[in-house]
Amino acid sequence: RLMNFFFSPENPNTTFTFNDEHSYVYSDKKVYLNYVPEGFVLTDRSDNDPVISRTFSKEDKSFDLSIYPIDTHLSLDTENGTLEEITMHGLKGVTTSSNLVNSVILYDDNFVYCFTGNIAQNEIIKITQGYQK
């Protein structure tokens, strides 16, 4: 078994994850991801209240997590793509998939959680499943 260890001195807790995946945990004061694919690193961080965003990159691949107020209007290119309604973490949402961009968008009464990237749809879903509010 592989032990993933993540230490963040600004947080009161340290996370230990025991799994067979080559991934790591990302955590800061506003975002916790229990799954980040191997080799992806944080390349941009923005906390422009009330919008929160994190970008992770590896070579020419990247994914973003953005959290917006519920009154936000989002636009995603879904040309020649698919759209499917989902429920995850008790939140309703949609998955979109096209040749260029894959996304999972969830929402509650206050926020929209948008996970988008030019990585495989199953990776976007695993990242979303590992998100904790």
C-alpha positions as a Markdown table, in Angstrom:
| # | Residue | x | y | z |
|---|---|---|---|---|
| 1 | Arg | 0.0 | 0.0 | 0.0 |
| 2 | Leu | 1.1 | 3.5 | -0.7 |
| 3 | Met | 0.6 | 6.2 | 2.0 |
| 4 | Asn | -0.1 | 9.7 | 0.7 |
| 5 | Phe | 0.9 | 12.3 | 3.3 |
| 6 | Phe | 0.1 | 16.0 | 3.0 |
| 7 | Phe | 1.2 | 18.5 | 5.6 |
| 8 | Ser | -0.1 | 22.1 | 5.6 |
| 9 | Pro | 1.2 | 24.3 | 8.4 |
| 10 | Glu | -1.6 | 26.8 | 8.1 |
| 11 | Asn | -4.3 | 24.1 | 8.8 |
| 12 | Pro | -5.0 | 22.5 | 12.2 |
| 13 | Asn | -5.1 | 19.0 | 10.8 |
| 14 | Thr | -2.8 | 16.8 | 8.7 |
| 15 | Thr | -4.3 | 14.3 | 6.3 |
| 16 | Phe | -3.2 | 10.7 | 5.8 |
| 17 | Thr | -4.6 | 8.8 | 2.9 |
| 18 | Phe | -3.9 | 5.1 | 2.4 |
| 19 | Asn | -4.6 | 3.9 | -1.1 |
| 20 | Asp | -3.1 | 2.3 | -4.1 |
| 21 | Glu | -3.5 | 5.3 | -6.3 |
| 22 | His | -0.6 | 7.6 | -7.3 |
| 23 | Ser | -2.3 | 10.8 | -6.2 |
| 24 | Tyr | -2.1 | 13.4 | -3.5 |
| 25 | Val | -4.4 | 15.5 | -1.3 |
| 26 | Tyr | -4.7 | 19.3 | -1.7 |
| 27 | Ser | -5.8 | 21.4 | 1.2 |
| 28 | Asp | -5.9 | 25.0 | 2.1 |
| 29 | Lys | -8.2 | 27.2 | 4.3 |
| 30 | Lys | -11.0 | 27.2 | 1.6 |
| 31 | Val | -10.5 | 24.1 | -0.5 |
| 32 | Tyr | -10.0 | 20.4 | 0.3 |
| 33 | Leu | -9.4 | 17.9 | -2.5 |
| 34 | Asn | -9.0 | 14.3 | -1.5 |
| 35 | Tyr | -7.8 | 13.3 | -5.0 |
| 36 | Val | -5.4 | 15.2 | -7.3 |
| 37 | Pro | -4.0 | 13.1 | -10.2 |
| 38 | Glu | -0.4 | 12.2 | -10.1 |
| 39 | Gly | 2.0 | 14.9 | -11.2 |
| 40 | Phe | -0.5 | 17.8 | -11.1 |
| 41 | Val | 0.5 | 20.8 | -9.1 |
| 42 | Leu | -1.2 | 24.0 | -8.1 |
| 43 | Thr | -0.3 | 26.6 | -10.6 |
| 44 | Asp | -2.9 | 29.3 | -9.8 |
| 45 | Arg | -4.9 | 30.3 | -6.8 |
| 46 | Ser | -7.5 | 33.0 | -6.6 |
| 47 | Asp | -9.7 | 34.1 | -3.7 |
| 48 | Asn | -11.6 | 37.1 | -5.0 |
| 49 | Asp | -14.5 | 37.0 | -2.6 |
| 50 | Pro | -16.9 | 35.5 | -3.2 |
| 51 | Val | -15.3 | 33.6 | -6.1 |
| 52 | Ile | -12.7 | 30.9 | -5.2 |
| 53 | Ser | -10.6 | 29.2 | -7.9 |
| 54 | Arg | -7.7 | 26.7 | -8.0 |
| 55 | Thr | -5.9 | 25.6 | -11.2 |
| 56 | Phe | -3.7 | 22.5 | -11.3 |
| 57 | Ser | -1.4 | 21.7 | -14.2 |
| 58 | Lys | 0.8 | 19.0 | -15.6 |
| 59 | Glu | 2.6 | 19.6 | -18.9 |
| 60 | Asp | -0.2 | 20.6 | -21.4 |
| 61 | Lys | -3.0 | 19.2 | -19.2 |
| 62 | Ser | -4.9 | 21.2 | -16.5 |
| 63 | Phe | -8.0 | 21.3 | -14.4 |
| 64 | Asp | -9.8 | 24.0 | -12.4 |
| 65 | Leu | -12.1 | 24.1 | -9.4 |
| 66 | Ser | -14.1 | 27.3 | -9.3 |
| 67 | Ile | -16.7 | 28.1 | -6.7 |
| 68 | Tyr | -19.2 | 30.9 | -7.6 |
| 69 | Pro | -22.2 | 32.4 | -5.9 |
| 70 | Ile | -25.5 | 30.8 | -7.0 |
| 71 | Asp | -26.5 | 33.9 | -9.0 |
| 72 | Thr | -23.6 | 33.4 | -11.5 |
| 73 | His | -24.1 | 32.7 | -15.2 |
| 74 | Leu | -21.7 | 30.1 | -16.6 |
| 75 | Ser | -21.0 | 29.3 | -20.2 |
| 76 | Leu | -19.3 | 26.1 | -21.3 |
| 77 | Asp | -18.6 | 24.9 | -24.9 |
| 78 | Thr | -20.7 | 21.8 | -25.3 |
| 79 | Glu | -20.6 | 21.7 | -29.1 |
| 80 | Asn | -20.4 | 18.0 | -30.3 |
| 81 | Gly | -20.5 | 17.0 | -26.6 |
| 82 | Thr | -22.6 | 15.2 | -24.1 |
| 83 | Leu | -24.6 | 16.4 | -21.1 |
| 84 | Glu | -25.8 | 14.3 | -18.3 |
| 85 | Glu | -27.6 | 15.1 | -15.1 |
| 86 | Ile | -26.1 | 13.8 | -11.9 |
| 87 | Thr | -26.3 | 13.9 | -8.1 |
| 88 | Met | -23.0 | 13.9 | -6.1 |
| 89 | His | -22.3 | 14.8 | -2.5 |
| 90 | Gly | -26.1 | 15.2 | -2.2 |
| 91 | Leu | -25.9 | 18.1 | -4.7 |
| 92 | Lys | -27.6 | 18.1 | -8.1 |
| 93 | Gly | -25.6 | 19.0 | -11.2 |
| 94 | Val | -24.5 | 18.0 | -14.7 |
| 95 | Thr | -21.5 | 16.5 | -16.4 |
| 96 | Thr | -20.4 | 17.7 | -19.8 |
| 97 | Ser | -17.9 | 16.1 | -22.1 |
| 98 | Ser | -16.5 | 17.2 | -25.4 |
| 99 | Asn | -13.3 | 16.7 | -27.4 |
| 100 | Leu | -11.7 | 19.7 | -25.7 |
| 101 | Val | -13.2 | 20.1 | -22.2 |
| 102 | Asn | -14.8 | 17.8 | -19.6 |
| 103 | Ser | -16.7 | 19.2 | -16.6 |
| 104 | Val | -18.7 | 18.5 | -13.5 |
| 105 | Ile | -20.9 | 21.3 | -12.3 |
| 106 | Leu | -22.7 | 20.9 | -8.9 |
| 107 | Tyr | -24.9 | 23.4 | -7.1 |
| 108 | Asp | -26.6 | 24.0 | -3.7 |
| 109 | Asp | -28.7 | 26.9 | -2.4 |
| 110 | Asn | -25.7 | 29.2 | -2.2 |
| 111 | Phe | -22.9 | 28.2 | -4.6 |
| 112 | Val | -22.0 | 26.6 | -7.9 |
| 113 | Tyr | -19.0 | 24.2 | -7.8 |
| 114 | Cys | -17.4 | 23.9 | -11.3 |
| 115 | Phe | -14.7 | 21.3 | -12.0 |
| 116 | Thr | -13.4 | 21.7 | -15.5 |
| 117 | Gly | -10.3 | 20.5 | -17.4 |
| 118 | Asn | -8.8 | 19.1 | -20.6 |
| 119 | Ile | -8.2 | 15.8 | -18.8 |
| 120 | Ala | -10.3 | 12.6 | -19.0 |
| 121 | Gln | -13.9 | 12.8 | -17.8 |
| 122 | Asn | -13.3 | 10.0 | -15.3 |
| 123 | Glu | -10.5 | 12.0 | -13.7 |
| 124 | Ile | -12.7 | 15.1 | -13.4 |
| 125 | Ile | -15.3 | 12.9 | -11.7 |
| 126 | Lys | -12.7 | 11.4 | -9.3 |
| 127 | Ile | -11.5 | 14.9 | -8.4 |
| 128 | Thr | -15.1 | 16.0 | -7.8 |
| 129 | Gln | -15.8 | 13.0 | -5.7 |
| 130 | Gly | -12.8 | 13.9 | -3.6 |
| 131 | Tyr | -14.0 | 17.5 | -3.0 |
| 132 | Gln | -15.1 | 18.3 | 0.6 |
| 133 | Lys | -16.9 | 21.5 | 1.5 |
